[in-house]
XYZ file of N, CA and C in Angstrom:
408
model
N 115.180 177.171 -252.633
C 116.488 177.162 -252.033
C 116.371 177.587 -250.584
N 116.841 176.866 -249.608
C 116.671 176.847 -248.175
C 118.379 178.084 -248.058
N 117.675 178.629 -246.297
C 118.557 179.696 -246.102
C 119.638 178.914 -244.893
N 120.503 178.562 -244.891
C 121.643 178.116 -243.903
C 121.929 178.949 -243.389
N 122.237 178.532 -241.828
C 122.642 179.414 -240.667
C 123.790 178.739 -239.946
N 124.870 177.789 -241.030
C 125.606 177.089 -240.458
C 127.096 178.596 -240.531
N 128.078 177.340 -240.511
C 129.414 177.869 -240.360
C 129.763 178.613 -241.972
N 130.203 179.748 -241.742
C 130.432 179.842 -243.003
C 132.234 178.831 -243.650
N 131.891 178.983 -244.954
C 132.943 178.044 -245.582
C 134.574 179.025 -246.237
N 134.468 179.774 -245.370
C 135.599 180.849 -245.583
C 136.224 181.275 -244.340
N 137.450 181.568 -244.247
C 137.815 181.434 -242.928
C 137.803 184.272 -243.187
N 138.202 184.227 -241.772
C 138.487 185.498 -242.128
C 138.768 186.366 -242.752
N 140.524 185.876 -243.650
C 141.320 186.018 -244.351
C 140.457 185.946 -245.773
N 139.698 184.782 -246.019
C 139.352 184.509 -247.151
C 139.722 183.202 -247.866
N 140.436 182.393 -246.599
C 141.201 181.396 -247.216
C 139.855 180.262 -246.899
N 140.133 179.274 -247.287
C 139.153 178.443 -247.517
C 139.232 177.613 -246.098
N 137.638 177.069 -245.784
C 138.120 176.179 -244.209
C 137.418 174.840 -244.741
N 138.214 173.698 -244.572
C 137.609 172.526 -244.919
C 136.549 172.053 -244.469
N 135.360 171.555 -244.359
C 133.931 171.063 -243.669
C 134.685 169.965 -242.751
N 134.433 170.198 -241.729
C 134.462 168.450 -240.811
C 133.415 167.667 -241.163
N 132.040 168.432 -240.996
C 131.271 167.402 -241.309
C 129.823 168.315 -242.451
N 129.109 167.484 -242.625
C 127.725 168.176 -243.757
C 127.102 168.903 -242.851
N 126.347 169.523 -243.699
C 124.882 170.394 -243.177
C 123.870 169.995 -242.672
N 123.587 170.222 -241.166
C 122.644 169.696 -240.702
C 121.014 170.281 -240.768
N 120.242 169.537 -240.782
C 118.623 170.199 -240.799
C 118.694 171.266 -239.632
N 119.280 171.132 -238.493
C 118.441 172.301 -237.436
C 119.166 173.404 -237.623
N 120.360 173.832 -239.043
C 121.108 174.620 -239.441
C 120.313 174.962 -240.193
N 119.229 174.707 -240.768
C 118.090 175.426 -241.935
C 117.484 176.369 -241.192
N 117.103 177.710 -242.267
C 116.360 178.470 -241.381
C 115.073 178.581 -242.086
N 114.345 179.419 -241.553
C 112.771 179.152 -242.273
C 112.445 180.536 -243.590
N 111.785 180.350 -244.312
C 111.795 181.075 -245.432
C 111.280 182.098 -245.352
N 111.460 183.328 -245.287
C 111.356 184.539 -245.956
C 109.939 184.989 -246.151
N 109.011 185.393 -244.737
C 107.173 185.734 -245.544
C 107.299 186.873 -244.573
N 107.011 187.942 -244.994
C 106.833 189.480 -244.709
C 105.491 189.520 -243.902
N 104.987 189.867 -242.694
C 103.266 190.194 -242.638
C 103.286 191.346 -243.312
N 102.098 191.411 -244.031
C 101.523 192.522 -244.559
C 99.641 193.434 -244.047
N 99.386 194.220 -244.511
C 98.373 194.775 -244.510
C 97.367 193.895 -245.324
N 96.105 193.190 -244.484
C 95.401 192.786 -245.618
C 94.307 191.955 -244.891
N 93.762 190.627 -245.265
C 92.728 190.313 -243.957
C 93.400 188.916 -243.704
N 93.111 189.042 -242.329
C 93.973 187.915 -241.637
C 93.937 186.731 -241.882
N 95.357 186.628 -241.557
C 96.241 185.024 -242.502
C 96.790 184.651 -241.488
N 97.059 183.709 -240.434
C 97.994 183.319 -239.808
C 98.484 181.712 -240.373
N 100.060 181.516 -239.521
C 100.256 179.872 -239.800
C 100.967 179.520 -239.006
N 101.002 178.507 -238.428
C 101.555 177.568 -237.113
C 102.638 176.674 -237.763
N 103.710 176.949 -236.765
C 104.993 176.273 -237.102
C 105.486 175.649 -235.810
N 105.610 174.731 -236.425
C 106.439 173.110 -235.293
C 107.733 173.505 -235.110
N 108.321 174.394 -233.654
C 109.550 174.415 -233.551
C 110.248 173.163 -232.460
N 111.770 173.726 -232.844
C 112.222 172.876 -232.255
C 112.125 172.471 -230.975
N 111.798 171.634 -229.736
C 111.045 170.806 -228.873
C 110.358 171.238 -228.686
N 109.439 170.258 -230.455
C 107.839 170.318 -229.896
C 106.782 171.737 -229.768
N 107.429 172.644 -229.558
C 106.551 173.862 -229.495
C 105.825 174.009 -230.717
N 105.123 175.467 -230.959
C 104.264 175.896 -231.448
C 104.439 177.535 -231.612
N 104.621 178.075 -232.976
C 105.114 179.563 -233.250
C 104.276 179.794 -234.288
N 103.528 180.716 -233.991
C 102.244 181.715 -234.762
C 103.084 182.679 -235.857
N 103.026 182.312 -236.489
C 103.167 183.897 -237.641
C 102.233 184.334 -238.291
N 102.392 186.164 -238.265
C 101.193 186.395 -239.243
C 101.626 186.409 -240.524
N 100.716 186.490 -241.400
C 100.688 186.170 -242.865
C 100.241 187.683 -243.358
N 98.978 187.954 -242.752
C 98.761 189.414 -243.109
C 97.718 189.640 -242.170
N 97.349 190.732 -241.394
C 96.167 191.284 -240.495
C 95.712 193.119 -241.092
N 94.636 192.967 -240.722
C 93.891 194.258 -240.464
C 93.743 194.647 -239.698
N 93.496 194.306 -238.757
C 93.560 194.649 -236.996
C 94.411 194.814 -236.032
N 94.863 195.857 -235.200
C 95.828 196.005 -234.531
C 95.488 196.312 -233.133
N 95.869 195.628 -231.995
C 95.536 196.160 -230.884
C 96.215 197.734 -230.118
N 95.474 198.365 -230.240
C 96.204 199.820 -229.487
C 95.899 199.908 -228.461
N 97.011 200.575 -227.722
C 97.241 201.191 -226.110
C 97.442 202.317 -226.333
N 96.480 203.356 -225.413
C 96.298 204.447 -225.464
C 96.864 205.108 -223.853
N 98.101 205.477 -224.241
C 98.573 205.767 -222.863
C 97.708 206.728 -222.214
N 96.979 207.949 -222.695
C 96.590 208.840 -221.976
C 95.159 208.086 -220.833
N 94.525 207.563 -222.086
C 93.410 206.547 -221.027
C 93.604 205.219 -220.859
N 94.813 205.089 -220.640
C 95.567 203.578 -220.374
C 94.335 202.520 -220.714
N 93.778 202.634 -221.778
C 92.911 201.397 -222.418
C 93.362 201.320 -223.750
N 92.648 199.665 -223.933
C 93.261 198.894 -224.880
C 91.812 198.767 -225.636
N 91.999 198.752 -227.348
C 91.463 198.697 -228.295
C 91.658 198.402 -229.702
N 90.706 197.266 -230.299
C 90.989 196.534 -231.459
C 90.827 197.600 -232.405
N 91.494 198.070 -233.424
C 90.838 198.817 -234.501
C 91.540 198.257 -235.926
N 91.367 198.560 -236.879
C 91.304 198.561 -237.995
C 92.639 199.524 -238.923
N 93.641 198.763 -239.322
C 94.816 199.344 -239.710
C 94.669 199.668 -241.293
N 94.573 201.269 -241.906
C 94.721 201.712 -242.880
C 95.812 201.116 -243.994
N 97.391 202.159 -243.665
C 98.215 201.718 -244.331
C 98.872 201.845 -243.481
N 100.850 201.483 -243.720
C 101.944 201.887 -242.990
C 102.328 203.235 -243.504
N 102.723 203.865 -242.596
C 103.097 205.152 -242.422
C 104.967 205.367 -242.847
N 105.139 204.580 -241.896
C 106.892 205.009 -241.749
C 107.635 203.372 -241.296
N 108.485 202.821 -241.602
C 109.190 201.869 -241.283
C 110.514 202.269 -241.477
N 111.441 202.327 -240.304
C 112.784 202.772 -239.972
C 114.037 201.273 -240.112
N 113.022 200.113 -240.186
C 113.492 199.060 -240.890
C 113.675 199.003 -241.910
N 113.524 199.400 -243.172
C 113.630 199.055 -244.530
C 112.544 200.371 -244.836
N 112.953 201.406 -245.373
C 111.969 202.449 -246.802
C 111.090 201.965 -247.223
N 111.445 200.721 -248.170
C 110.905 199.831 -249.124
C 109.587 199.162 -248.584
N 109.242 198.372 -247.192
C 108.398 198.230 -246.691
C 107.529 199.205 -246.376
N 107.140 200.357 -246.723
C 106.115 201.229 -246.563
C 105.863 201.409 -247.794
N 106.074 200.855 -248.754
C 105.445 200.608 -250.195
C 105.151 199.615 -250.273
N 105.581 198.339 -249.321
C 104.816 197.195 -249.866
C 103.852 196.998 -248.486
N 103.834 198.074 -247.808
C 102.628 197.994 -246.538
C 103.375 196.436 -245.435
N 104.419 196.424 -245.351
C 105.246 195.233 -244.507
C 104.896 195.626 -242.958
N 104.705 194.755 -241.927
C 104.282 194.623 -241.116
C 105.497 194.323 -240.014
N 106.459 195.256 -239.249
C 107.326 194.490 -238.537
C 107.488 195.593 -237.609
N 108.219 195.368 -236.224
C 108.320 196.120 -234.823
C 108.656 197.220 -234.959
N 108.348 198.298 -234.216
C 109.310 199.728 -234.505
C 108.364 200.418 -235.921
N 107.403 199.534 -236.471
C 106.816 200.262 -238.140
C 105.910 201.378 -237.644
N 105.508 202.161 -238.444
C 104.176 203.544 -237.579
C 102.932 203.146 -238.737
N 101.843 202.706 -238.386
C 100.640 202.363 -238.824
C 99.526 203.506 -238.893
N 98.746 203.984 -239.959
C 97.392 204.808 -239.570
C 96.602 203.942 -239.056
N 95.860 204.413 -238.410
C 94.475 203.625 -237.620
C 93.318 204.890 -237.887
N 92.101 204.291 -237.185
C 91.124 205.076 -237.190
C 91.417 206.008 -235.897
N 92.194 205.522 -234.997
C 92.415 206.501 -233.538
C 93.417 207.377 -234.257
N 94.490 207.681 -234.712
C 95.580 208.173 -235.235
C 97.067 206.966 -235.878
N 97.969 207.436 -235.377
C 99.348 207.117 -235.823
C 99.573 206.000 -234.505
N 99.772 204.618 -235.234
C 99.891 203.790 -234.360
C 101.652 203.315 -234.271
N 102.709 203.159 -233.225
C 103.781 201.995 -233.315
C 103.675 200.724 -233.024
N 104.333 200.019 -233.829
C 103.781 198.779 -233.115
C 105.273 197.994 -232.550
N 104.616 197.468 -231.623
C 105.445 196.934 -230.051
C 105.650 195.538 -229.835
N 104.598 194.654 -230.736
C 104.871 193.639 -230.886
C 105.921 192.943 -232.325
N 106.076 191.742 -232.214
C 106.945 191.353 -233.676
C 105.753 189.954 -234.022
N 105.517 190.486 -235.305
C 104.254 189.981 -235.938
C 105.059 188.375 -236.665
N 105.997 188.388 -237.047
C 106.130 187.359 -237.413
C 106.936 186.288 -236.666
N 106.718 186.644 -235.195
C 107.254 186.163 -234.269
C 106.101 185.836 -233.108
N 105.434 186.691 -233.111
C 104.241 186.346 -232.071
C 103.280 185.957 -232.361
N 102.519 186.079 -233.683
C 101.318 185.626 -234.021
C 99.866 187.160 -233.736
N 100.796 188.206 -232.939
C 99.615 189.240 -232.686
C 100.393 190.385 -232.700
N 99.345 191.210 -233.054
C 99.521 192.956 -233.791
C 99.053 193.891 -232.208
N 100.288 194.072 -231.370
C 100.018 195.498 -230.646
C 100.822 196.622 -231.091
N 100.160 197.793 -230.524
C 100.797 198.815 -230.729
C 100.324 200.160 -229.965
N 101.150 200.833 -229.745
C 100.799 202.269 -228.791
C 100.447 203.543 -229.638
N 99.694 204.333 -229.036
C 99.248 205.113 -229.964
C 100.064 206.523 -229.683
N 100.242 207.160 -230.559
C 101.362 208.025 -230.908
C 100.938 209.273 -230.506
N 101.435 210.619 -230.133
C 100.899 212.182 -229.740
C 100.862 212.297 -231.141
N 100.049 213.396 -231.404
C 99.236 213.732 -232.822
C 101.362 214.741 -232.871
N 101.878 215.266 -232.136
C 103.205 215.871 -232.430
C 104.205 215.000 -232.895
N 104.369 213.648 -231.987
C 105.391 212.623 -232.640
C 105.344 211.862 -234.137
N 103.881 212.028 -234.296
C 103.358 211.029 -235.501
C 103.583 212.218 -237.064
N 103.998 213.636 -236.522
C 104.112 214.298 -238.262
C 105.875 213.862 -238.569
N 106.384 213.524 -237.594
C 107.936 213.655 -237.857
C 108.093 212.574 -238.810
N 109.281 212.630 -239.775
C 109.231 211.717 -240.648
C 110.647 212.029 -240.985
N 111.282 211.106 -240.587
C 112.973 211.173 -241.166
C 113.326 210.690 -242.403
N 114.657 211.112 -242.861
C 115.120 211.570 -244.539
C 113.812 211.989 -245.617
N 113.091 212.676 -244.980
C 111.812 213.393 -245.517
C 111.710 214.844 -246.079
């Protein structure tokens, strides 16, 4: 079952609004795949004119920025820590912007949107910001 991003078929009130016309294809939206923790999966999608949109599927690797020595480094992502998006995704190890990752450097955020860009960055956290943990 495809997800529509058309008009809805209810007016404010609740009263019903008649269709002028059917449902069009570029009103479909694309289905529902989480990145996760795991070894890398990507997949290429044909958007609309013609382009080309990377999603990940699942990665192990995350690029970190280390503000103190403003260098950048590939490492190797444990589990998720904290996701302020959804609880539930730090049990299923879900992969999305704003999530806090362990790494081998420490407590990573990540800065990029994985199922939007095709790549995993993220900044690396003060060993003080990374114990906080809200409704904890």
């Amino acid at each position: 079952m495809g997800i529509w991003q058309g008009r809805s078929q209810r007016k404010r009130t609740g009263g019903r609004l008649r269709p002028n016309r059917n449902k069009r294809r570029f009103e479909i939206a694309r289905e529902l795949q989480f990145p996760i923790l795991g070894e890398q999966s990507l997949k290429l999608y044909r958007v609309r004119g013609a382009g080309r949109k990377v999603r990940i599927l699942a990665a192990d690797r995350i690029n970190v920025y280390d503000p103190t020595t403003k260098s950048t480094k590939a490492v190797t992502a444990t589990t998720v820590v904290r996701n302020d998006a959804n609880p539930n995704y730090v049990q299923r190890n879900i992969l999305s912007k704003g999530a806090v990752v362990e790494t081998e450097l420490g407590t990573v955020k990540i800065r990029s949107r994985p199922g939007q860009d095709g790549v995993l960055n993220g900044i690396l956290l003060p060993k003080a910001a990374a114990g906080k943990t809200p409704n904890a």
